[in-house]
PDB file of C-alpha atoms (C1' of nucleotides) in Angstrom:
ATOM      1  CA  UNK A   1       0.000   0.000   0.000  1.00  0.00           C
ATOM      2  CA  UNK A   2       1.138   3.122  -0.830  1.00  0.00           C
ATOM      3  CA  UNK A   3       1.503   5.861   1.958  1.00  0.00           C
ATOM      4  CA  UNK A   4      -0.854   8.788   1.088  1.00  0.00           C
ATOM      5  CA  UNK A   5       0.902  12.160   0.000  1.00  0.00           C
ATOM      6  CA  UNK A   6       0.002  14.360   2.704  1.00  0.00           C
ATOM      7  CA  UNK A   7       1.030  12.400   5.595  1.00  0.00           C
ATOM      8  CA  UNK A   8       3.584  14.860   6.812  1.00  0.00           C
ATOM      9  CA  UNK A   9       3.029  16.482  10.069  1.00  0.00           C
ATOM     10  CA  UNK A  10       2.784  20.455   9.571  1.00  0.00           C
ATOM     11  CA  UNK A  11       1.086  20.641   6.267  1.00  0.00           C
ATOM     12  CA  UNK A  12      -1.512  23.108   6.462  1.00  0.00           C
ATOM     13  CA  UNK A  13      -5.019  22.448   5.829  1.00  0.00           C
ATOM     14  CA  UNK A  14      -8.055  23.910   4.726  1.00  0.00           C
ATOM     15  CA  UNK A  15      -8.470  27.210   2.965  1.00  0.00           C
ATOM     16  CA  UNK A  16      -5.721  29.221   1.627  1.00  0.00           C
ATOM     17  CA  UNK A  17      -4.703  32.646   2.807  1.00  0.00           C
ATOM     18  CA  UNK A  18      -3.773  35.228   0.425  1.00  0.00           C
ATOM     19  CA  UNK A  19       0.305  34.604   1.463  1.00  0.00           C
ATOM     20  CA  UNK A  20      -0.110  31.304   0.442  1.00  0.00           C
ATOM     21  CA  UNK A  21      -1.671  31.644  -2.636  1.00  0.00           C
ATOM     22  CA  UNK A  22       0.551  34.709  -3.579  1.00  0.00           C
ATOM     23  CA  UNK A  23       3.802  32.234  -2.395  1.00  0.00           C
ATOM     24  CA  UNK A  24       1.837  29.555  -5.385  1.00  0.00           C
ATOM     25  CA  UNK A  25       1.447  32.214  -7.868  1.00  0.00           C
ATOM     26  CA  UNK A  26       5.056  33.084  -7.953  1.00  0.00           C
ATOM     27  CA  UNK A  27       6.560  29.971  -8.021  1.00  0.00           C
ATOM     28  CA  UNK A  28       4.595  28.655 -10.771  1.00  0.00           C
ATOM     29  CA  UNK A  29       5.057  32.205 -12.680  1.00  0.00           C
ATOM     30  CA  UNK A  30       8.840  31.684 -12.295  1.00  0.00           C
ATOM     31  CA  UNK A  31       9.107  27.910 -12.797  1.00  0.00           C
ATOM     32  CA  UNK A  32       6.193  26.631 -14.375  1.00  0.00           C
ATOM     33  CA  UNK A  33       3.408  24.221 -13.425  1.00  0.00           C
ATOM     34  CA  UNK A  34       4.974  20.419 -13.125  1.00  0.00           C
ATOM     35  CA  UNK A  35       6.756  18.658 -10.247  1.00  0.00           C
ATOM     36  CA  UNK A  36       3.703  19.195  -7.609  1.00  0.00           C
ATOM     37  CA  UNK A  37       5.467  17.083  -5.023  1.00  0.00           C
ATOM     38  CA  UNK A  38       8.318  19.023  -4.640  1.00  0.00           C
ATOM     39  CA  UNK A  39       6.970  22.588  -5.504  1.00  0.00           C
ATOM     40  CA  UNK A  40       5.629  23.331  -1.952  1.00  0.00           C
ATOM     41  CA  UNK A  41       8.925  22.874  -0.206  1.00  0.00           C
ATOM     42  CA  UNK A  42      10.551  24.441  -3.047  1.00  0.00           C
ATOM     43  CA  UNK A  43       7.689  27.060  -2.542  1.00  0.00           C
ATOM     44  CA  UNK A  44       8.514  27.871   0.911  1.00  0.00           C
ATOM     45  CA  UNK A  45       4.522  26.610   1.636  1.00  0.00           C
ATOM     46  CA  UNK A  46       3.005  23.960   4.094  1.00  0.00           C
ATOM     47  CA  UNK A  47       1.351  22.391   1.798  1.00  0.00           C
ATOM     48  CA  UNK A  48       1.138  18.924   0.280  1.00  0.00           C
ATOM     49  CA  UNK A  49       1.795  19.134  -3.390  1.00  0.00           C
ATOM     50  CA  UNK A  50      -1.455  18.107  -4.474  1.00  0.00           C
ATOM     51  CA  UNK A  51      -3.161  20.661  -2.541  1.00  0.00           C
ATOM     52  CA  UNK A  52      -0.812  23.095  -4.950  1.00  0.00           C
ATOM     53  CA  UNK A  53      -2.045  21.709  -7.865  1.00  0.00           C
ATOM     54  CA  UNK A  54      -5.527  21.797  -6.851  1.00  0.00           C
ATOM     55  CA  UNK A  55      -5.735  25.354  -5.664  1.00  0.00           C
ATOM     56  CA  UNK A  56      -3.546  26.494  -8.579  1.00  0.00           C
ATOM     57  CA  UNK A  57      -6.105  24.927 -11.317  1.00  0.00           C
ATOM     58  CA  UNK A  58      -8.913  25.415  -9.635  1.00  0.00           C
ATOM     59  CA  UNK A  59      -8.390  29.006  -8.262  1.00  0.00           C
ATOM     60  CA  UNK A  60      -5.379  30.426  -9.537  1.00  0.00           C
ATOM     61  CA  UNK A  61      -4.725  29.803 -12.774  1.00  0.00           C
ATOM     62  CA  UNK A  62      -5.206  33.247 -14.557  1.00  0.00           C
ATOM     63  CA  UNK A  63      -7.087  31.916 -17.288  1.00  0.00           C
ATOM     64  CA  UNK A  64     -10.140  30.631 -15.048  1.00  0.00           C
ATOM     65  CA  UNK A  65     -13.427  32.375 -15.722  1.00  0.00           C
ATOM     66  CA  UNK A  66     -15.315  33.171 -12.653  1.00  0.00           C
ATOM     67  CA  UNK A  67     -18.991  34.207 -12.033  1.00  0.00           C
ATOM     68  CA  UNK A  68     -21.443  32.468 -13.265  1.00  0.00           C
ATOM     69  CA  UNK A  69     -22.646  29.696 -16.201  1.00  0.00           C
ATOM     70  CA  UNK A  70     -23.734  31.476 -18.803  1.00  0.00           C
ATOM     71  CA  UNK A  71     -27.045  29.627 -20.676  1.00  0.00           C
ATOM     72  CA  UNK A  72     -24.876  28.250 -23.438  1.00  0.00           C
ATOM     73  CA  UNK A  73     -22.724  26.924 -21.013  1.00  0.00           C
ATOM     74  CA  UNK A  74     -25.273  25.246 -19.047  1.00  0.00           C
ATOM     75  CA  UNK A  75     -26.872  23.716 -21.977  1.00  0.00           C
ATOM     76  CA  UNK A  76     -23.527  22.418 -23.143  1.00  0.00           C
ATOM     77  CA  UNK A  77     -22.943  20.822 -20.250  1.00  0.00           C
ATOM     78  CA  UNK A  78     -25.890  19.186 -19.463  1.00  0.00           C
ATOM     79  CA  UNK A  79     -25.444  17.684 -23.673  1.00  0.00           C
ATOM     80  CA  UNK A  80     -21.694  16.436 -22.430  1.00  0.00           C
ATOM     81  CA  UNK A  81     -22.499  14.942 -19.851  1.00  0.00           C
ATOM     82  CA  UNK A  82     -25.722  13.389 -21.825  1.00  0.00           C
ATOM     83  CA  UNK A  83     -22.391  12.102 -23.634  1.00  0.00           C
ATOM     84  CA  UNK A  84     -19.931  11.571 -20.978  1.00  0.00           C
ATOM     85  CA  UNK A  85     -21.136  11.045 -17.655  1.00  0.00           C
ATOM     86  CA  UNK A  86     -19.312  12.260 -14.720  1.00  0.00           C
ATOM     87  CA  UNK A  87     -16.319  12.931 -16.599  1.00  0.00           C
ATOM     88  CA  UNK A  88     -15.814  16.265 -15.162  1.00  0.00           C
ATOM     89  CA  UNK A  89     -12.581  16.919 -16.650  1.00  0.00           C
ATOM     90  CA  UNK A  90     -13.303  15.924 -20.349  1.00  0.00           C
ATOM     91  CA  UNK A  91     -16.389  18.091 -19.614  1.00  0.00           C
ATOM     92  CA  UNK A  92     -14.540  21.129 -18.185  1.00  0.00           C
ATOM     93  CA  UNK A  93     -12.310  20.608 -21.356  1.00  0.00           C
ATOM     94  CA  UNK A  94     -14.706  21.765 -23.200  1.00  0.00           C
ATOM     95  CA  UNK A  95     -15.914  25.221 -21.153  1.00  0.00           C
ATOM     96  CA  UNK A  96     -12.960  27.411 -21.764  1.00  0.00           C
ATOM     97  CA  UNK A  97     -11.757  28.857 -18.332  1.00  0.00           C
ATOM     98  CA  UNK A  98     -14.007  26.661 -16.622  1.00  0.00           C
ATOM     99  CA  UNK A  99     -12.546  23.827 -14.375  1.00  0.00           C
ATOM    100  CA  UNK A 100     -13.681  20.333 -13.787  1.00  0.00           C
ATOM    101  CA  UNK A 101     -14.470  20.837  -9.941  1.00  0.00           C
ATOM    102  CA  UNK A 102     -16.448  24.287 -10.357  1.00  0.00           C
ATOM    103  CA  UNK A 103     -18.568  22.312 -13.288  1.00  0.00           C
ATOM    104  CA  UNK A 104     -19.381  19.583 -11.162  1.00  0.00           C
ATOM    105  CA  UNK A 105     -20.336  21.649  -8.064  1.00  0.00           C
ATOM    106  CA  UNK A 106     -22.652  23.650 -10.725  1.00  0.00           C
ATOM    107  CA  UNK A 107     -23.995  20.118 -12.061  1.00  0.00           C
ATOM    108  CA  UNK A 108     -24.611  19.105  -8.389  1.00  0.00           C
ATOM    109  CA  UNK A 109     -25.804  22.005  -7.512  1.00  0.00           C
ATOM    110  CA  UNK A 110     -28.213  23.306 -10.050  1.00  0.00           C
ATOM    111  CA  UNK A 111     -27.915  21.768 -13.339  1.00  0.00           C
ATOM    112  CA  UNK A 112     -29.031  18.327 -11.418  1.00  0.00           C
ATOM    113  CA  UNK A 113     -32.318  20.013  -9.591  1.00  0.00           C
ATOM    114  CA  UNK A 114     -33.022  21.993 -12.740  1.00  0.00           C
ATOM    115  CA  UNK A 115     -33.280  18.521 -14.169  1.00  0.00           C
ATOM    116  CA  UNK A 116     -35.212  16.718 -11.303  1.00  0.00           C
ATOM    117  CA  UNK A 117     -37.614  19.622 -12.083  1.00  0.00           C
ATOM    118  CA  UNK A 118     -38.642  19.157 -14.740  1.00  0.00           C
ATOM    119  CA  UNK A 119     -38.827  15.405 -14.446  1.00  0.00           C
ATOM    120  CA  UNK A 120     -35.827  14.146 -16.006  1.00  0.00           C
ATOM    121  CA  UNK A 121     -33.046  11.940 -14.620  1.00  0.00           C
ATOM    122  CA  UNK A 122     -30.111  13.546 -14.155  1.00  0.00           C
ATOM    123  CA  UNK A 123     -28.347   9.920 -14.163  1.00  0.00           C
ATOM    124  CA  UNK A 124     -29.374   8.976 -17.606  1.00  0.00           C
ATOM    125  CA  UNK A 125     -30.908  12.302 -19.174  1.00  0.00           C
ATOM    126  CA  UNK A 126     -34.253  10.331 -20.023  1.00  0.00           C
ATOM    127  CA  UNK A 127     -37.675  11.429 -18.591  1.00  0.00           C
ATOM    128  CA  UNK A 128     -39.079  10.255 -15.438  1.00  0.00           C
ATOM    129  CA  UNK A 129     -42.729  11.386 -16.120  1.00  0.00           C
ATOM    130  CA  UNK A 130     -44.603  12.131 -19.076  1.00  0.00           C
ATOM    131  CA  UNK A 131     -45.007  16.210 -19.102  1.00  0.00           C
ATOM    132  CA  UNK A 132     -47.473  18.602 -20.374  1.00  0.00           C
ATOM    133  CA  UNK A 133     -45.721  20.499 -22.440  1.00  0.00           C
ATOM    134  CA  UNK A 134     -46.710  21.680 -25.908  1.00  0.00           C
ATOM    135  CA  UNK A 135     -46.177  19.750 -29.192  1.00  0.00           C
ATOM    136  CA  UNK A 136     -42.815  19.037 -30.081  1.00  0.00           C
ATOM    137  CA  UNK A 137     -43.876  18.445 -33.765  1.00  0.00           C
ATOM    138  CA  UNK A 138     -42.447  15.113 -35.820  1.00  0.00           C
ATOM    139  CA  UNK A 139     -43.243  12.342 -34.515  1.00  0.00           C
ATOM    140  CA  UNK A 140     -42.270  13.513 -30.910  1.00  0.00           C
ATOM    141  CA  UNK A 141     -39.632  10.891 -30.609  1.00  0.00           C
ATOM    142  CA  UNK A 142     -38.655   9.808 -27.143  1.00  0.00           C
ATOM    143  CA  UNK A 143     -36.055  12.498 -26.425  1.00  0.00           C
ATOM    144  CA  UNK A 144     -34.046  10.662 -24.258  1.00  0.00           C
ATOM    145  CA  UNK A 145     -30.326  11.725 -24.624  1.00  0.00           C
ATOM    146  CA  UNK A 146     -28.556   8.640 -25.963  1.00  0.00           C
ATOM    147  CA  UNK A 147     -26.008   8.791 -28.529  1.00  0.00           C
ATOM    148  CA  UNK A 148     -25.500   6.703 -31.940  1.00  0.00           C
ATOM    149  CA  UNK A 149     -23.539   3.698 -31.972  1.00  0.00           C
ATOM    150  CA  UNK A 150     -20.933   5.177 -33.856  1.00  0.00           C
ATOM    151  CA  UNK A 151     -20.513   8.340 -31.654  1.00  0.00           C
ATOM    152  CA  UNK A 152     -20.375   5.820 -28.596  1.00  0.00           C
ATOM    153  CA  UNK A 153     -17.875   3.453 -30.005  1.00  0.00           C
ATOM    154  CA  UNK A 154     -15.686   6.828 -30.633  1.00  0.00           C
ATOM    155  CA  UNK A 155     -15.994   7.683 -27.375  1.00  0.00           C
ATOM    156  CA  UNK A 156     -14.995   4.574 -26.049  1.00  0.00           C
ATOM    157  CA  UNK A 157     -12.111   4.835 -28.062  1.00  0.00           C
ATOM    158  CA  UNK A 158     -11.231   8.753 -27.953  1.00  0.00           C
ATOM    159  CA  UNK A 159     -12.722   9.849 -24.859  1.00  0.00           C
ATOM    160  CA  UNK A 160     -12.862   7.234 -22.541  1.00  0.00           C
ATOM    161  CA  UNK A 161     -10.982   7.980 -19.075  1.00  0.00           C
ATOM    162  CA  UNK A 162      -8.020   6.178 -17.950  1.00  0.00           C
ATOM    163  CA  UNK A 163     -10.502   4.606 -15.320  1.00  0.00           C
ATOM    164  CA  UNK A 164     -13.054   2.110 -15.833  1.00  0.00           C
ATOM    165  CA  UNK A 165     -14.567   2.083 -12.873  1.00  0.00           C
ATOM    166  CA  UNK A 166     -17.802   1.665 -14.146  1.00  0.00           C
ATOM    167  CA  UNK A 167     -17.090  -2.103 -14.918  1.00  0.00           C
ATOM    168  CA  UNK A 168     -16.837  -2.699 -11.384  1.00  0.00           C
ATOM    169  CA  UNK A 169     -19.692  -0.858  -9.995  1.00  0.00           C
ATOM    170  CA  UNK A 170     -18.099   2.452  -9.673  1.00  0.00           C
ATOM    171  CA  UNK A 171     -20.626   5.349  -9.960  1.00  0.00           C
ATOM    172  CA  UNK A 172     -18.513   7.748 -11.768  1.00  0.00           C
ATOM    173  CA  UNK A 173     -19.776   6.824 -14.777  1.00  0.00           C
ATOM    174  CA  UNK A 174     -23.247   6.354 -13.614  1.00  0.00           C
ATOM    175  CA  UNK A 175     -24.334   9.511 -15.347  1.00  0.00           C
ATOM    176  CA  UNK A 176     -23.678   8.462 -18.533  1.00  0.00           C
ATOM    177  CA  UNK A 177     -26.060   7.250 -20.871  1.00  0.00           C
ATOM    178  CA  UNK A 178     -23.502   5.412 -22.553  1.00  0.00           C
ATOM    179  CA  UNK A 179     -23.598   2.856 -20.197  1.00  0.00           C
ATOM    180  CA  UNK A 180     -27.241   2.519 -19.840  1.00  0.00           C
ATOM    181  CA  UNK A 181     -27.356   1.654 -23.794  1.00  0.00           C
ATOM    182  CA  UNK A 182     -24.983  -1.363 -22.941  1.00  0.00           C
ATOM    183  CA  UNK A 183     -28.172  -3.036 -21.147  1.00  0.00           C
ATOM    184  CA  UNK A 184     -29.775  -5.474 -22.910  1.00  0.00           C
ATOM    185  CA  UNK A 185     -32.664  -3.570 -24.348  1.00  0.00           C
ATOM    186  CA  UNK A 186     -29.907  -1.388 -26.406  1.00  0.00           C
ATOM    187  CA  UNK A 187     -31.161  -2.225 -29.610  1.00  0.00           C
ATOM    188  CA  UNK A 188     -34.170   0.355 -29.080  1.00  0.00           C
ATOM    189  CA  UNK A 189     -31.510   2.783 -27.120  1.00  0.00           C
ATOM    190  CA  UNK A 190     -29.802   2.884 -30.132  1.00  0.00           C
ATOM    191  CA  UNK A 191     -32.923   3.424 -32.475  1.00  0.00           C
ATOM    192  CA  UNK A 192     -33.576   6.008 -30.192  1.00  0.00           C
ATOM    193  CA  UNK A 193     -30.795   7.555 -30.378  1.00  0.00           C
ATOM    194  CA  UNK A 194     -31.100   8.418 -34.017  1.00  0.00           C
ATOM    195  CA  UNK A 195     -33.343  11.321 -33.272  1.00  0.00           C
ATOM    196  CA  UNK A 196     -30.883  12.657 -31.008  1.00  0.00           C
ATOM    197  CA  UNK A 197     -30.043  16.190 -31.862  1.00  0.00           C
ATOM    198  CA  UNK A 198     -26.643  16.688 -29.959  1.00  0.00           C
ATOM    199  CA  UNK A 199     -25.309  19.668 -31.497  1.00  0.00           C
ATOM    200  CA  UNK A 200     -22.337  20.044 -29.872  1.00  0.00           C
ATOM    201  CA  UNK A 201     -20.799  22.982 -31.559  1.00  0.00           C
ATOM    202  CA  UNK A 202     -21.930  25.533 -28.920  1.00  0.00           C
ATOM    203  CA  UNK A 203     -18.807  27.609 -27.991  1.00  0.00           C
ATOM    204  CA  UNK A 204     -16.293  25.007 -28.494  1.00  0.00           C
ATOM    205  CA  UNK A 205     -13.170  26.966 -28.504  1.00  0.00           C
ATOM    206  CA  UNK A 206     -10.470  26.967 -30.602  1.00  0.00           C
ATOM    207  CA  UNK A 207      -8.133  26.889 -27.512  1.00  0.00           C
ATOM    208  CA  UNK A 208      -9.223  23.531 -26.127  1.00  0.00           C
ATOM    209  CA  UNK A 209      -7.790  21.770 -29.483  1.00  0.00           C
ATOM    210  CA  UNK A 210      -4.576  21.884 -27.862  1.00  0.00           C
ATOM    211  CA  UNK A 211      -4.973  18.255 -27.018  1.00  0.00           C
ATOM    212  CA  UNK A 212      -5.343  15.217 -29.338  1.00  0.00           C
ATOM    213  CA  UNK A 213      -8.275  14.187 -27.005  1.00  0.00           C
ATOM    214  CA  UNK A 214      -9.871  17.281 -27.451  1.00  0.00           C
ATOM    215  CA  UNK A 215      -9.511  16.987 -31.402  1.00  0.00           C
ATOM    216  CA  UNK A 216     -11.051  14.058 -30.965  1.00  0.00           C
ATOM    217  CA  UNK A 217     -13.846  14.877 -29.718  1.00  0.00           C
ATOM    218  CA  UNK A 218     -14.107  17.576 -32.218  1.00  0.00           C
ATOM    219  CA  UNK A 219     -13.928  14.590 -34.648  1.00  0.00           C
ATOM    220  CA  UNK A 220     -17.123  13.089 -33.145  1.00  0.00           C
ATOM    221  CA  UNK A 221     -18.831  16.499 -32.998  1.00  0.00           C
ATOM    222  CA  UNK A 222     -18.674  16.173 -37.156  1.00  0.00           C
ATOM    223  CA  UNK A 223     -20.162  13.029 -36.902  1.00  0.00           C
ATOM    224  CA  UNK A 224     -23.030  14.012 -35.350  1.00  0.00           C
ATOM    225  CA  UNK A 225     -23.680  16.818 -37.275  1.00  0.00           C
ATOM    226  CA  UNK A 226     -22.836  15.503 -40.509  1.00  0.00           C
ATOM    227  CA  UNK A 227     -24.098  11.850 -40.214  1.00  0.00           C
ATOM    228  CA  UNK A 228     -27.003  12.706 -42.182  1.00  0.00           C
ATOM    229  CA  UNK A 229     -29.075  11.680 -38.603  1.00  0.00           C
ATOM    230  CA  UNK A 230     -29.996  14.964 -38.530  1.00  0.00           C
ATOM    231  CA  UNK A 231     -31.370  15.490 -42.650  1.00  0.00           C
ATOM    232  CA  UNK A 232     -32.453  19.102 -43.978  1.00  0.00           C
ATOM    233  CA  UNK A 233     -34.493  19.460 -41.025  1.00  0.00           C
ATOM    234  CA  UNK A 234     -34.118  20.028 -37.513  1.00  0.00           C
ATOM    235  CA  UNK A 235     -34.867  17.506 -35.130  1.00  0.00           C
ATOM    236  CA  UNK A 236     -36.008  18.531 -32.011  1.00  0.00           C
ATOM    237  CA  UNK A 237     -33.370  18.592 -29.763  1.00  0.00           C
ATOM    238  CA  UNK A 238     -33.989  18.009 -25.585  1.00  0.00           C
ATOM    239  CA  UNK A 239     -36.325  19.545 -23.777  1.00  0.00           C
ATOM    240  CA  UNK A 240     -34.492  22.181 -21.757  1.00  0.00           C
ATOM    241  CA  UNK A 241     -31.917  22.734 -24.590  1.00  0.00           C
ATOM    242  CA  UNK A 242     -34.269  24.729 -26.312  1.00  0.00           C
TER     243      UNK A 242
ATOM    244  C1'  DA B   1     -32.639  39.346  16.893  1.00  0.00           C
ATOM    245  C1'  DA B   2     -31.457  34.628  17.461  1.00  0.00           C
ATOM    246  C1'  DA B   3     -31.708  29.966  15.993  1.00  0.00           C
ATOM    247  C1'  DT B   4     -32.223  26.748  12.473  1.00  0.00           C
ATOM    248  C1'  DT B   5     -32.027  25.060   7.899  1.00  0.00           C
ATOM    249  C1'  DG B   6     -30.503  25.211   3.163  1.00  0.00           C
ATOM    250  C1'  DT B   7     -27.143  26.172  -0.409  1.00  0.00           C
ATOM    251  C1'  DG B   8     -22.839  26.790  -2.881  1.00  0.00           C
ATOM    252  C1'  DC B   9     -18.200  26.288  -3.211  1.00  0.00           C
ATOM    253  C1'  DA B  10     -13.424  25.239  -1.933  1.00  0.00           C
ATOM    254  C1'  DA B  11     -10.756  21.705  -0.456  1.00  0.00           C
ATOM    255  C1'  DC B  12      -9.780  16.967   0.907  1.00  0.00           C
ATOM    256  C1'  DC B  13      -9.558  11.955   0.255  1.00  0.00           C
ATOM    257  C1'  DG B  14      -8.757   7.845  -1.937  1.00  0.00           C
ATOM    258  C1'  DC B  15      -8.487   5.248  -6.067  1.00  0.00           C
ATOM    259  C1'  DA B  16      -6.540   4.432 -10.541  1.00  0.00           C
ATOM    260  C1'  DC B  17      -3.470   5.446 -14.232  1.00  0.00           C
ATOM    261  C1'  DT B  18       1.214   6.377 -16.312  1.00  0.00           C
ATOM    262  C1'  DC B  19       5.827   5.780 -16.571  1.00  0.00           C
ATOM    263  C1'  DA B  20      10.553   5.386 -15.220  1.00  0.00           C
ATOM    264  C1'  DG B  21      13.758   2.391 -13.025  1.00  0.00           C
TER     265       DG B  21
ATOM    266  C1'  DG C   1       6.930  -8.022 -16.005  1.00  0.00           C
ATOM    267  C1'  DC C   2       7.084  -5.744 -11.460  1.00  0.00           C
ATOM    268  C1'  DT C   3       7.214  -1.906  -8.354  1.00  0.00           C
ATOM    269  C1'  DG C   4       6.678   2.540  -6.585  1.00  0.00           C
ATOM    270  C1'  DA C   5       6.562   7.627  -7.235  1.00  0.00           C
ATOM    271  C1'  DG C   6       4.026  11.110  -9.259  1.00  0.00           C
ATOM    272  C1'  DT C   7      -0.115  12.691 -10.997  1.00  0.00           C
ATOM    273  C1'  DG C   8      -5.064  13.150 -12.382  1.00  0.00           C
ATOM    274  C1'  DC C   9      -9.771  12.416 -11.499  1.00  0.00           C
ATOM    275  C1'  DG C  10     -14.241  11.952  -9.282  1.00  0.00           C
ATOM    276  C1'  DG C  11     -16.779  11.613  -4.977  1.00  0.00           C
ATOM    277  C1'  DT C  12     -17.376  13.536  -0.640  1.00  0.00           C
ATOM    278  C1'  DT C  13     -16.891  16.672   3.152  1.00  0.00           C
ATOM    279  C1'  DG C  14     -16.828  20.895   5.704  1.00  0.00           C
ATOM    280  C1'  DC C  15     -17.439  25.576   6.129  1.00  0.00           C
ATOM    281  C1'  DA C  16     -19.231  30.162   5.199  1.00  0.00           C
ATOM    282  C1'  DC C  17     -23.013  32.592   3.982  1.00  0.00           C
ATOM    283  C1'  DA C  18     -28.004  33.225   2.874  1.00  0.00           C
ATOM    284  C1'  DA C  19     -32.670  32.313   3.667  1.00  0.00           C
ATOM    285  C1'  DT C  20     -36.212  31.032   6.595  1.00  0.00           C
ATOM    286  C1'  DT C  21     -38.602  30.336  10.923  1.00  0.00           C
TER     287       DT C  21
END
DNA sequence: AAATTGTGCAACCGCACTCAG
DNA sequence: GCTGAGTGCGGTTGCACAATT
């Protein structure tokens, strides 16, 4: 068993004072992020060096946007994580200046009772109740959030975390819809999922194709819009992502 | 005004992954 | 191939503040 990281005696704890935070910021402006286990000696702080790294990218990095969601932003997260699950950081990856922590506290703590609201499962994105609500026009195809079996074999390939957890029971991944389309009535899942109108090209920035994961899931953006899923003419797209 | 309850957010904890030796 | 250090991620906790009683 490995001994944890922040075993040592005289770490600090708890929330940062400005000294500390100011002793973070310089370091890391003079050296560079990297090498979190030796940065807070080398830092002159009492902190464990994953506490660094955590208050650096979740607080301190200068290009973090603060304040809150803005619509588009809310919307795009709810589709990702329609996609993804709880995989805060591919999510984050996506919102520019936004971090994985602050968009799961905003998923836990409205995005998920916006949801419950208005009676959808914030687990698997599909409906809980039938609602009143006015015509939807088509066919009013269940508008549960699944994704095509192409898109989801790409993410299993492009996006899929380092963890599987979910194999074992793990309830990172419980969110995802994904996973629900593995059970054994799939077959309809994935003629569901046809009418799924995941546009996903709401403010995805140019600056979160610096990594090949990213790219990647810029790849499977195309797909969906260009599969030809989607014809001449709109399909109605979630509820609340109108 | 004081006490209680609810909410949001920052930080912590532990597990899992990567990679060098 | 094995091991352990370093790191990243997601779930959970704890605290400060707001709202309510």
């Amino acid at each position: 068993m490995r001994r944890p990281c922040c075993d040592k005696q005289g770490n600090n704890k708890g929330a940062w004072s400005k000294q500390e935070d100011q002793k973070l910021i310089d370091y890391i402006r003079a050296h560079g992020e990297g090498c979190w286990r030796s940065l807070p000696k080398a830092a002159g702080l009492h902190r464990c060096g994953k506490s660094c790294r955590l208050r650096w990218i979740n607080y301190l990095r200068p290009d973090i946007k603060r304040g809150n969601f803005a619509q588009d932003e809310e919307d795009l997260i709810i589709k990702l994580h329609a996609l993804l699950g709880n995989r805060w950081s591919l999510i984050a990856g996506r919102l520019p200046g936004r971090t994985d922590n602050e968009v799961k506290n905003y998923w836990n703590s409205h995005i998920k009772k916006k949801l419950i609201n208005m009676g959808i499962d914030p687990n698997n994105h599909k409906l809980n109740q039938v609602l009143q609500r006015p015509q939807l026009g088509h066919n009013s195809p269940n508008i549960n959030a699944t994704t095509s079996p192409s898109l989801e074999a790409s993410l299993n390939h492009s996006t899929k975390p380092k963890k599987p957890k979910v194999e074992n029971g793990g309830v990172s991944d419980s969110g995802s819809c994904l996973d629900d389309d593995d059970d054994d009535d799939d077959d309809e899942s994935n003629s569901d999922s046809s009418y799924l109108n995941l546009d996903l090209t709401i403010g995805v920035p140019s600056t979160s194709f610096n990594s090949s994961e990213n790219k990647q899931v810029v790849e499977i953006d195309q797909q969906v819009i260009t599969s030809g899923q989607l014809g001449s003419e709109p399909l109605p797209t979630l509820l609340l992502f109108r």
